[in-house]
Short mmCIF file of C-alpha atoms and ligand atoms in Angstrom, two decimals:
data_model
loop_
_atom_site.label_atom_id
_atom_site.label_comp_id
_atom_site.label_asym_id
_atom_site.label_seq_id
_atom_site.Cartn_x
_atom_site.Cartn_y
_atom_site.Cartn_z
CA MET H 1 13.25 -35.34 -3.36
CA LYS H 2 12.28 -33.73 -6.79
CA ILE H 3 9.16 -31.94 -7.33
CA LEU H 4 7.68 -31.18 -10.60
CA VAL H 5 5.78 -27.80 -10.92
CA LEU H 6 3.21 -27.17 -13.54
CA ASN H 7 1.52 -24.10 -14.67
CA CYS H 8 -1.08 -24.86 -17.29
CA GLY H 9 -2.65 -22.04 -19.46
CA SER H 10 -5.39 -22.77 -22.15
CA SER H 11 -2.70 -23.33 -24.81
CA SER H 12 0.47 -23.48 -22.85
CA LEU H 13 2.29 -25.45 -20.15
CA LYS H 14 5.29 -23.99 -18.17
CA TYR H 15 7.19 -26.48 -16.05
CA GLN H 16 10.17 -26.68 -13.53
CA LEU H 17 11.69 -29.51 -11.95
CA ILE H 18 13.06 -28.45 -8.56
CA ASP H 19 15.50 -30.48 -6.35
CA MET H 20 14.20 -29.81 -3.00
CA GLU H 21 17.52 -30.93 -1.27
CA ASN H 22 18.89 -27.46 -2.15
CA GLU H 23 15.78 -25.88 -3.80
CA SER H 24 17.77 -25.83 -7.07
CA VAL H 25 16.07 -25.74 -10.51
CA LEU H 26 17.26 -28.77 -12.41
CA ALA H 27 15.24 -27.97 -15.58
CA LYS H 28 12.51 -25.69 -16.82
CA GLY H 29 10.64 -25.04 -19.93
CA LEU H 30 7.69 -24.31 -21.85
CA CYS H 31 5.16 -25.95 -24.26
CA GLU H 32 3.42 -23.50 -26.47
CA ARG H 33 0.55 -23.59 -28.99
CA ILE H 34 -1.03 -26.78 -27.70
CA GLY H 35 -3.87 -27.78 -29.71
CA ILE H 36 -3.00 -25.36 -32.58
CA ASP H 37 -0.49 -25.47 -35.35
CA GLY H 38 3.09 -24.91 -34.82
CA SER H 39 3.30 -26.52 -31.26
CA LYS H 40 6.67 -26.26 -29.74
CA ILE H 41 8.52 -27.30 -26.52
CA THR H 42 11.41 -25.37 -25.21
CA HIS H 43 13.37 -27.30 -22.61
CA LYS H 44 16.29 -25.81 -20.62
CA PRO H 45 18.33 -28.05 -18.49
CA THR H 46 20.45 -26.17 -15.92
CA GLY H 47 23.80 -26.10 -16.97
CA LYS H 48 23.25 -27.47 -20.53
CA ASP H 49 22.10 -26.08 -23.86
CA LYS H 50 18.53 -25.35 -24.54
CA PHE H 51 16.59 -27.97 -26.55
CA GLU H 52 13.68 -26.74 -28.83
CA LEU H 53 11.39 -29.20 -30.69
CA GLU H 54 8.48 -28.28 -32.97
CA THR H 55 6.07 -31.25 -32.84
CA GLU H 56 2.31 -31.72 -32.91
CA MET H 57 0.75 -31.38 -29.45
CA LYS H 58 -2.92 -32.09 -29.95
CA ASP H 59 -3.55 -31.73 -26.07
CA HIS H 60 -2.09 -31.17 -22.77
CA GLN H 61 -1.90 -34.88 -22.31
CA LYS H 62 0.56 -34.97 -25.24
CA ALA H 63 2.49 -32.01 -23.78
CA VAL H 64 2.87 -33.71 -20.42
CA GLU H 65 4.31 -36.66 -22.18
CA LEU H 66 6.81 -34.52 -24.14
CA VAL H 67 7.90 -32.95 -20.83
CA MET H 68 8.49 -36.42 -19.38
CA ALA H 69 10.59 -37.50 -22.44
CA ALA H 70 12.49 -34.32 -22.32
CA LEU H 71 13.29 -34.63 -18.54
CA THR H 72 14.25 -38.11 -19.02
CA ASP H 73 16.20 -37.81 -22.38
CA ALA H 74 19.74 -39.37 -22.56
CA GLU H 75 21.20 -35.99 -23.85
CA HIS H 76 19.22 -33.14 -22.38
CA GLY H 77 17.46 -34.87 -19.66
CA VAL H 78 18.16 -34.42 -15.88
CA ILE H 79 16.66 -37.65 -14.44
CA ALA H 80 16.90 -41.32 -15.34
CA SER H 81 13.14 -41.95 -15.02
CA THR H 82 10.09 -40.30 -13.79
CA ASP H 83 10.27 -42.54 -10.77
CA GLU H 84 12.51 -39.78 -9.44
CA ILE H 85 9.79 -37.27 -9.34
CA GLY H 86 8.26 -37.29 -5.83
CA ALA H 87 5.01 -35.29 -6.56
CA ILE H 88 3.63 -32.71 -8.84
CA GLY H 89 2.53 -29.24 -7.65
CA HIS H 90 -0.09 -27.53 -9.93
CA ARG H 91 -0.85 -23.75 -9.99
CA VAL H 92 -4.51 -23.50 -9.81
CA VAL H 93 -5.84 -19.94 -10.49
CA HIS H 94 -9.22 -20.05 -8.71
CA GLY H 95 -10.25 -22.00 -5.73
CA GLY H 96 -13.32 -19.97 -4.83
CA ALA H 97 -14.05 -19.29 -1.02
CA LYS H 98 -13.42 -22.79 0.13
CA ALA H 99 -9.78 -23.24 -1.15
CA THR H 100 -8.00 -21.58 2.00
CA LYS H 101 -4.86 -23.64 1.52
CA SER H 102 -3.02 -25.91 -0.75
CA CYS H 103 -4.29 -29.52 -0.97
CA VAL H 104 -3.56 -33.01 -2.18
CA ILE H 105 -5.80 -33.32 -5.40
CA ASP H 106 -8.65 -35.97 -5.21
CA ALA H 107 -12.15 -36.19 -6.63
CA GLU H 108 -13.46 -33.54 -4.12
CA VAL H 109 -10.66 -30.89 -5.16
CA LYS H 110 -11.22 -31.64 -8.68
CA GLN H 111 -14.81 -30.89 -8.34
CA LEU H 112 -13.84 -27.53 -6.37
CA ILE H 113 -11.69 -26.57 -9.42
CA LYS H 114 -14.76 -27.32 -11.76
CA ASP H 115 -17.18 -25.27 -9.50
CA CYS H 116 -14.87 -22.30 -10.27
CA PHE H 117 -14.98 -22.60 -14.05
CA ASP H 118 -17.08 -19.63 -14.35
CA LEU H 119 -14.99 -17.50 -12.06
CA ALA H 120 -11.84 -18.14 -14.00
CA PRO H 121 -13.10 -19.50 -17.41
CA LEU H 122 -9.69 -19.25 -19.11
CA HIS H 123 -7.53 -20.65 -16.49
CA ASN H 124 -9.37 -23.25 -14.39
CA PRO H 125 -10.48 -25.64 -17.16
CA ALA H 126 -6.64 -25.54 -18.45
CA ASN H 127 -5.39 -26.11 -14.85
CA LEU H 128 -7.81 -29.29 -14.52
CA ILE H 129 -6.58 -30.57 -17.95
CA GLY H 130 -3.04 -30.32 -16.74
CA ILE H 131 -3.88 -32.18 -13.57
CA GLU H 132 -5.56 -34.97 -15.43
CA ALA H 133 -2.81 -35.33 -18.00
CA CYS H 134 -0.29 -35.84 -15.13
CA GLU H 135 -2.62 -38.31 -13.44
CA ALA H 136 -2.71 -40.39 -16.63
CA ALA H 137 0.97 -40.01 -17.52
CA MET H 138 2.32 -40.66 -13.89
CA PRO H 139 -0.38 -42.81 -12.22
CA GLY H 140 -0.13 -43.10 -8.44
CA LYS H 141 1.93 -39.88 -7.79
CA ILE H 142 0.63 -37.36 -5.49
CA ASN H 143 -0.71 -34.07 -7.30
CA VAL H 144 -1.16 -30.98 -5.10
CA ALA H 145 -3.14 -28.01 -5.98
CA VAL H 146 -1.79 -24.48 -5.04
CA PHE H 147 -4.46 -21.81 -5.52
CA ASP H 148 -3.73 -18.45 -6.34
CA THR H 149 -6.66 -17.09 -4.46
CA SER H 150 -5.80 -18.87 -1.18
CA PHE H 151 -3.62 -16.13 0.39
CA GLY H 152 -6.52 -13.56 -0.04
CA VAL H 153 -9.39 -15.97 0.81
CA MET H 154 -7.61 -17.34 3.97
CA GLY H 155 -6.78 -13.94 5.44
CA MET H 156 -9.37 -11.32 4.33
CA GLU H 157 -12.34 -10.43 6.71
CA PRO H 158 -15.76 -9.67 5.14
CA LYS H 159 -15.07 -5.92 5.50
CA ALA H 160 -12.26 -6.43 2.92
CA TYR H 161 -13.81 -9.03 0.65
CA ARG H 162 -17.58 -8.07 0.39
CA TYR H 163 -18.86 -5.85 -2.40
CA ALA H 164 -21.60 -3.67 -1.10
CA ILE H 165 -24.26 -5.23 -3.25
CA PRO H 166 -27.36 -7.24 -2.46
CA ASP H 167 -26.77 -10.49 -0.60
CA LYS H 168 -28.20 -12.55 -3.26
CA TYR H 169 -25.15 -12.12 -5.52
CA TYR H 170 -22.81 -13.17 -2.78
CA ASP H 171 -24.92 -15.99 -1.31
CA GLU H 172 -25.89 -17.53 -4.74
CA TYR H 173 -23.16 -16.53 -7.09
CA GLN H 174 -20.18 -16.10 -4.61
CA VAL H 175 -19.72 -12.58 -5.90
CA ARG H 176 -16.88 -11.18 -3.67
CA ARG H 177 -13.34 -10.16 -3.71
CA TYR H 178 -10.93 -13.14 -3.88
CA GLY H 179 -7.45 -11.62 -4.93
CA PHE H 180 -5.03 -13.15 -7.17
CA HIS H 181 -1.01 -13.49 -7.24
CA GLY H 182 -1.57 -15.08 -3.85
CA THR H 183 1.31 -17.58 -4.16
CA SER H 184 3.55 -14.69 -4.98
CA HIS H 185 2.15 -12.26 -2.15
CA ASN H 186 2.45 -15.13 0.39
CA PHE H 187 5.98 -16.01 -0.62
CA VAL H 188 7.33 -12.57 -0.68
CA SER H 189 5.73 -11.39 2.50
CA HIS H 190 7.12 -14.51 4.43
CA GLU H 191 10.69 -13.80 2.71
CA ALA H 192 10.43 -10.21 3.94
CA ILE H 193 9.61 -11.38 7.60
CA ASN H 194 12.58 -13.81 7.57
CA TRP H 195 15.04 -11.71 5.62
CA LEU H 196 14.39 -8.36 7.22
CA ASN H 197 13.95 -9.91 10.83
CA LEU H 198 10.46 -8.86 11.25
CA ASP H 199 8.10 -9.88 13.93
CA PRO H 200 6.59 -12.96 12.42
CA GLU H 201 3.21 -12.25 14.30
CA ASN H 202 2.59 -8.58 13.94
CA ALA H 203 4.75 -7.41 10.84
CA LYS H 204 2.83 -5.12 8.68
CA ILE H 205 3.86 -5.52 5.14
CA ILE H 206 2.76 -4.28 1.79
CA VAL H 207 3.79 -6.19 -1.31
CA CYS H 208 3.65 -4.64 -4.61
CA HIS H 209 3.62 -7.40 -7.31
CA LEU H 210 4.25 -5.36 -10.53
CA GLY H 211 4.30 -7.60 -13.70
CA ASN H 212 2.05 -7.64 -16.71
CA GLY H 213 -0.62 -8.32 -14.18
CA ALA H 214 -0.20 -6.26 -11.18
CA SER H 215 -1.65 -6.33 -7.66
CA VAL H 216 -0.73 -4.99 -4.07
CA SER H 217 -1.36 -6.86 -0.85
CA ALA H 218 -1.23 -5.79 2.82
CA SER H 219 -0.59 -8.40 5.42
CA ILE H 220 -0.02 -8.57 9.23
CA GLY H 221 2.13 -11.41 10.31
CA GLY H 222 1.97 -12.96 7.09
CA LYS H 223 -1.77 -13.09 6.93
CA CYS H 224 -3.60 -11.19 4.07
CA VAL H 225 -5.50 -8.20 5.26
CA ASP H 226 -6.54 -6.79 1.86
CA THR H 227 -5.28 -7.24 -1.68
CA SER H 228 -6.19 -5.18 -4.80
CA MET H 229 -7.64 -7.71 -7.18
CA GLY H 230 -11.26 -8.74 -6.74
CA LEU H 231 -13.69 -11.24 -8.09
CA THR H 232 -11.37 -11.36 -11.27
CA PRO H 233 -7.86 -9.97 -11.82
CA LEU H 234 -9.26 -6.85 -13.34
CA GLU H 235 -9.77 -4.84 -10.16
CA GLY H 236 -7.13 -2.62 -8.63
CA LEU H 237 -3.95 -1.12 -10.10
CA ILE H 238 -3.36 -0.13 -13.71
CA MET H 239 -1.78 -3.06 -15.36
CA GLY H 240 -0.07 -3.88 -18.87
CA THR H 241 -3.34 -4.20 -20.60
CA ARG H 242 -6.01 -4.06 -17.76
CA SER H 243 -7.65 -0.99 -16.74
CA GLY H 244 -7.70 -1.77 -12.96
CA ASP H 245 -10.34 0.15 -11.13
CA VAL H 246 -13.01 2.17 -13.20
CA ASP H 247 -16.55 3.23 -12.37
CA ASP H 248 -18.59 0.23 -13.17
CA ALA H 249 -20.88 2.50 -15.40
CA VAL H 250 -18.11 2.68 -17.81
CA VAL H 251 -19.00 -0.91 -18.79
CA GLN H 252 -22.69 0.01 -19.74
CA PHE H 253 -21.68 3.36 -21.24
CA ILE H 254 -19.11 1.69 -23.68
CA ALA H 255 -21.49 -1.23 -24.42
CA ASN H 256 -24.29 1.36 -25.19
CA HIS H 257 -22.33 3.67 -27.40
CA ASP H 258 -20.27 1.01 -29.24
CA HIS H 259 -23.16 -1.37 -29.45
CA VAL H 260 -21.10 -4.27 -27.97
CA SER H 261 -21.92 -6.68 -25.37
CA ALA H 262 -20.76 -6.64 -21.87
CA ASP H 263 -18.41 -9.48 -22.59
CA GLU H 264 -16.81 -7.45 -25.39
CA THR H 265 -16.52 -4.37 -23.13
CA LEU H 266 -14.72 -6.58 -20.65
CA ASN H 267 -12.43 -7.82 -23.16
CA ILE H 268 -11.50 -4.06 -23.86
CA LEU H 269 -10.88 -3.52 -20.24
CA ASN H 270 -8.87 -6.68 -19.90
CA LYS H 271 -6.90 -6.66 -23.02
CA LYS H 272 -6.83 -3.29 -24.72
CA SER H 273 -6.73 -0.90 -21.74
CA GLY H 274 -4.02 -0.14 -19.07
CA MET H 275 -0.58 1.13 -19.92
CA LEU H 276 -1.01 -0.07 -23.43
CA ALA H 277 -4.03 2.33 -23.96
CA LEU H 278 -2.73 5.29 -21.82
CA SER H 279 0.79 5.19 -23.12
CA GLY H 280 -0.29 4.43 -26.91
CA VAL H 281 3.16 2.91 -27.01
CA SER H 282 3.26 -0.72 -25.46
CA SER H 283 2.10 -2.73 -22.44
CA ASP H 284 5.75 -3.34 -21.73
CA PHE H 285 7.57 -1.02 -19.33
CA ARG H 286 10.80 -1.31 -21.15
CA ASP H 287 9.13 0.32 -24.20
CA ILE H 288 7.38 2.86 -22.04
CA GLU H 289 10.56 3.90 -20.21
CA ALA H 290 12.26 4.17 -23.53
CA ALA H 291 9.45 6.38 -24.80
CA ILE H 292 9.48 8.56 -21.69
CA ASN H 293 13.35 9.07 -21.99
CA ALA H 294 12.69 10.09 -25.53
CA GLY H 295 10.33 12.77 -24.37
CA ASN H 296 6.99 11.08 -25.26
CA GLU H 297 4.25 12.99 -23.29
CA LYS H 298 1.47 10.27 -23.29
CA ALA H 299 4.07 7.63 -21.92
CA LYS H 300 4.88 10.14 -19.27
CA MET H 301 1.26 10.60 -18.37
CA ALA H 302 0.73 6.82 -18.37
CA MET H 303 3.59 6.29 -15.99
CA ALA H 304 2.40 9.09 -13.62
CA ALA H 305 -1.20 7.54 -13.64
CA TYR H 306 0.22 4.08 -12.75
CA VAL H 307 2.31 5.30 -9.99
CA HIS H 308 -0.57 7.45 -8.68
CA ARG H 309 -2.99 4.50 -8.61
CA LEU H 310 -0.33 2.33 -6.81
CA VAL H 311 0.50 5.04 -4.36
CA LYS H 312 -3.24 5.39 -3.51
CA TYR H 313 -3.33 1.68 -2.68
CA ILE H 314 -0.20 1.92 -0.57
CA GLY H 315 -1.76 4.87 1.33
CA GLY H 316 -4.84 3.06 1.92
CA TYR H 317 -3.46 -0.05 3.13
CA THR H 318 -1.16 1.82 5.43
CA ALA H 319 -4.22 3.45 6.97
CA ALA H 320 -6.14 0.14 7.08
CA MET H 321 -3.25 -1.49 9.00
CA ASN H 322 -2.72 1.58 11.15
CA GLY H 323 1.02 1.50 9.96
CA VAL H 324 3.51 -0.31 7.86
CA ASP H 325 6.90 -1.88 8.56
CA ALA H 326 8.09 -2.71 5.14
CA ILE H 327 6.93 -2.10 1.46
CA VAL H 328 8.26 -4.65 -0.99
CA PHE H 329 8.51 -4.53 -4.70
CA THR H 330 8.47 -7.73 -6.77
CA ALA H 331 7.78 -9.22 -10.30
CA GLY H 332 9.00 -7.93 -13.71
CA VAL H 333 8.61 -4.25 -13.08
CA GLY H 334 9.01 -4.42 -9.34
CA GLU H 335 12.37 -6.16 -9.56
CA ASN H 336 13.61 -4.35 -12.73
CA GLY H 337 12.07 -0.89 -12.75
CA PRO H 338 14.05 1.72 -10.89
CA MET H 339 11.85 4.54 -12.37
CA VAL H 340 8.63 3.12 -10.89
CA ARG H 341 10.22 2.58 -7.62
CA ARG H 342 11.75 5.90 -7.36
CA MET H 343 8.52 7.57 -8.27
CA VAL H 344 6.59 5.67 -5.76
CA CYS H 345 8.92 6.41 -3.00
CA GLU H 346 8.86 10.02 -3.93
CA TYR H 347 5.22 10.15 -2.66
CA LEU H 348 6.06 8.38 0.50
CA GLY H 349 8.06 11.04 2.24
CA PHE H 350 5.06 11.56 4.58
CA LEU H 351 5.68 8.11 5.97
CA GLY H 352 9.26 8.90 6.71
CA VAL H 353 10.48 6.86 3.69
CA ALA H 354 13.99 7.50 2.33
CA ILE H 355 15.83 5.33 -0.28
CA ASN H 356 19.33 5.15 -1.36
CA GLU H 357 18.94 6.40 -4.97
CA GLU H 358 22.25 4.78 -6.13
CA GLU H 359 21.00 1.25 -4.87
CA ASN H 360 17.71 1.75 -6.42
CA GLU H 361 19.25 2.68 -9.98
CA LYS H 362 21.37 -0.70 -9.78
CA ALA H 363 18.87 -3.15 -8.35
CA PHE H 364 17.86 -5.50 -11.16
CA GLY H 365 16.48 -8.83 -10.17
CA LYS H 366 18.15 -9.14 -7.00
CA GLN H 367 17.10 -9.10 -3.33
CA VAL H 368 18.07 -5.71 -1.79
CA VAL H 369 17.16 -3.07 0.67
CA LEU H 370 16.59 0.23 -0.86
CA SER H 371 15.78 2.43 2.25
CA THR H 372 18.42 4.27 4.17
CA PRO H 373 19.17 3.31 7.82
CA ASP H 374 17.05 6.14 8.99
CA SER H 375 14.08 5.48 6.89
CA LYS H 376 10.97 5.02 9.02
CA VAL H 377 9.74 2.10 6.65
CA THR H 378 11.99 -0.56 5.20
CA ILE H 379 11.64 -0.56 1.42
CA ALA H 380 12.97 -3.67 -0.47
CA VAL H 381 12.98 -5.51 -3.58
CA ILE H 382 12.62 -9.41 -3.06
CA PRO H 383 12.39 -11.51 -6.29
CA THR H 384 9.15 -13.54 -6.50
CA ASN H 385 9.58 -17.24 -7.04
CA GLU H 386 6.10 -18.82 -7.47
CA GLU H 387 7.46 -22.00 -8.70
CA LEU H 388 9.49 -22.68 -5.52
CA ALA H 389 6.51 -21.58 -3.51
CA ILE H 390 4.36 -24.36 -5.23
CA ALA H 391 7.10 -26.84 -4.75
CA ARG H 392 7.50 -26.14 -1.10
CA ASP H 393 3.81 -26.48 -0.41
CA THR H 394 3.89 -29.67 -2.37
CA LEU H 395 6.84 -31.10 -0.35
CA ALA H 396 4.95 -30.40 2.73
CA PHE H 397 2.27 -33.18 1.76
CA LEU H 398 5.11 -35.78 1.35
P1 ADP E 1 3.93 -11.62 -15.97
O1 ADP E 1 4.53 -12.82 -15.13
O2 ADP E 1 2.77 -11.03 -15.36
O3 ADP E 1 3.72 -11.84 -17.45
P2 ADP E 1 6.48 -10.28 -15.36
O4 ADP E 1 6.62 -10.36 -13.90
O5 ADP E 1 7.45 -11.01 -16.32
O6 ADP E 1 4.91 -10.47 -15.82
O7 ADP E 1 6.70 -8.72 -15.73
C1 ADP E 1 6.63 -8.25 -17.09
C2 ADP E 1 6.93 -6.64 -17.03
O8 ADP E 1 8.26 -6.52 -16.49
C3 ADP E 1 7.05 -6.18 -18.46
O9 ADP E 1 6.18 -4.93 -18.39
C4 ADP E 1 8.45 -5.90 -18.48
O10 ADP E 1 8.60 -4.76 -19.41
C5 ADP E 1 9.07 -5.52 -17.20
N1 ADP E 1 10.34 -5.72 -17.07
C6 ADP E 1 11.01 -6.71 -17.17
N2 ADP E 1 12.39 -6.55 -17.26
C7 ADP E 1 12.46 -5.22 -17.06
C8 ADP E 1 13.48 -4.26 -17.05
N3 ADP E 1 14.71 -4.69 -17.12
N4 ADP E 1 13.26 -2.81 -16.89
C9 ADP E 1 11.99 -2.53 -16.85
N5 ADP E 1 10.87 -3.34 -16.87
C10 ADP E 1 11.10 -4.61 -17.00
#
């Protein structure tokens, strides 16, 4: 059984075709600049050369057709026809309070995705366009929605998801905490339970998903207790370009002083803040680490602030769960950033954490236990695989 996984952005479409017999990736690729000049598809069949084509893509429908053509092409294709595709799994960013699990897409689910347009204005419309493009290009196939919010929504209790604001905003506008990166947190926490042989009912796990966007989750027995992103992905950790937590009055203060709207202020907090702003160097951790190694003081302070915020969440979640069995690093920085991992673990001596420094320094993109045998908490790196998680959820419906 082969599953196509799609992740549609407003002007992009990422895809993977996965053979579920052995969970291997047959091909993956990216359509960029959909609807704008210079559109391009980059298609990489496993074991064969990359294929790139600059061609007009006026909309996502056209992009899906190009993906179908690339997958079935005589030279760089990996299947004889789209009949071989069993179903399509779609990453959907926001499912609101009702989407507690993945589901087969029908009219009701499409309406649910539409109902969340104002909660995720950049992502949900693009996700729906991708779904409808697949329905048109491959009629009759099952499409499954896998929501980024489900892990948080399914697990969190009101004490974790409610903001302490008047009921009206919760009742009428669904203003609450949802959490994002749920597919990754769910995947990594369950991998941790299986791989580290933890108690599937009671294991207390903290997952640090540290990519451009970054979030932490706390789960017990694979069920989310709390997670750091909120109504939108802006809450929580310091990220590549997002501020994470700030005093909300900062929004009013900047808007009044700069004579800009709330929308523009939030744009500053989402796109021009975070490590980019604090370091003055870049949002990319490779650049920041290089700057630190070259003695850049602002970059050092930015890194210290990043780790300080992360450690506050880890400490808070440990208290909220009354303990922690494993702390797992994942995503770009978590999988490839020995400096961040070392600095975080240096704070955690009070929990009895001890790591093998040598293992940490050579852990890049691989699954590895970093803690020493006498460490009271297991510290591990587990690469995330959101596409595989989406494909597994999709397969479950067939
Ligand atoms: P997203 O999916 O949110 O765009 P990723 O999970 O790909 O992000 O993570 C991107 C981040 O990971 C960047 O800041 C990048 O610098 C960092 N990263 C990737 N490889 C390395 C590396 N070898 N060393 C340090 N940081 C890395």
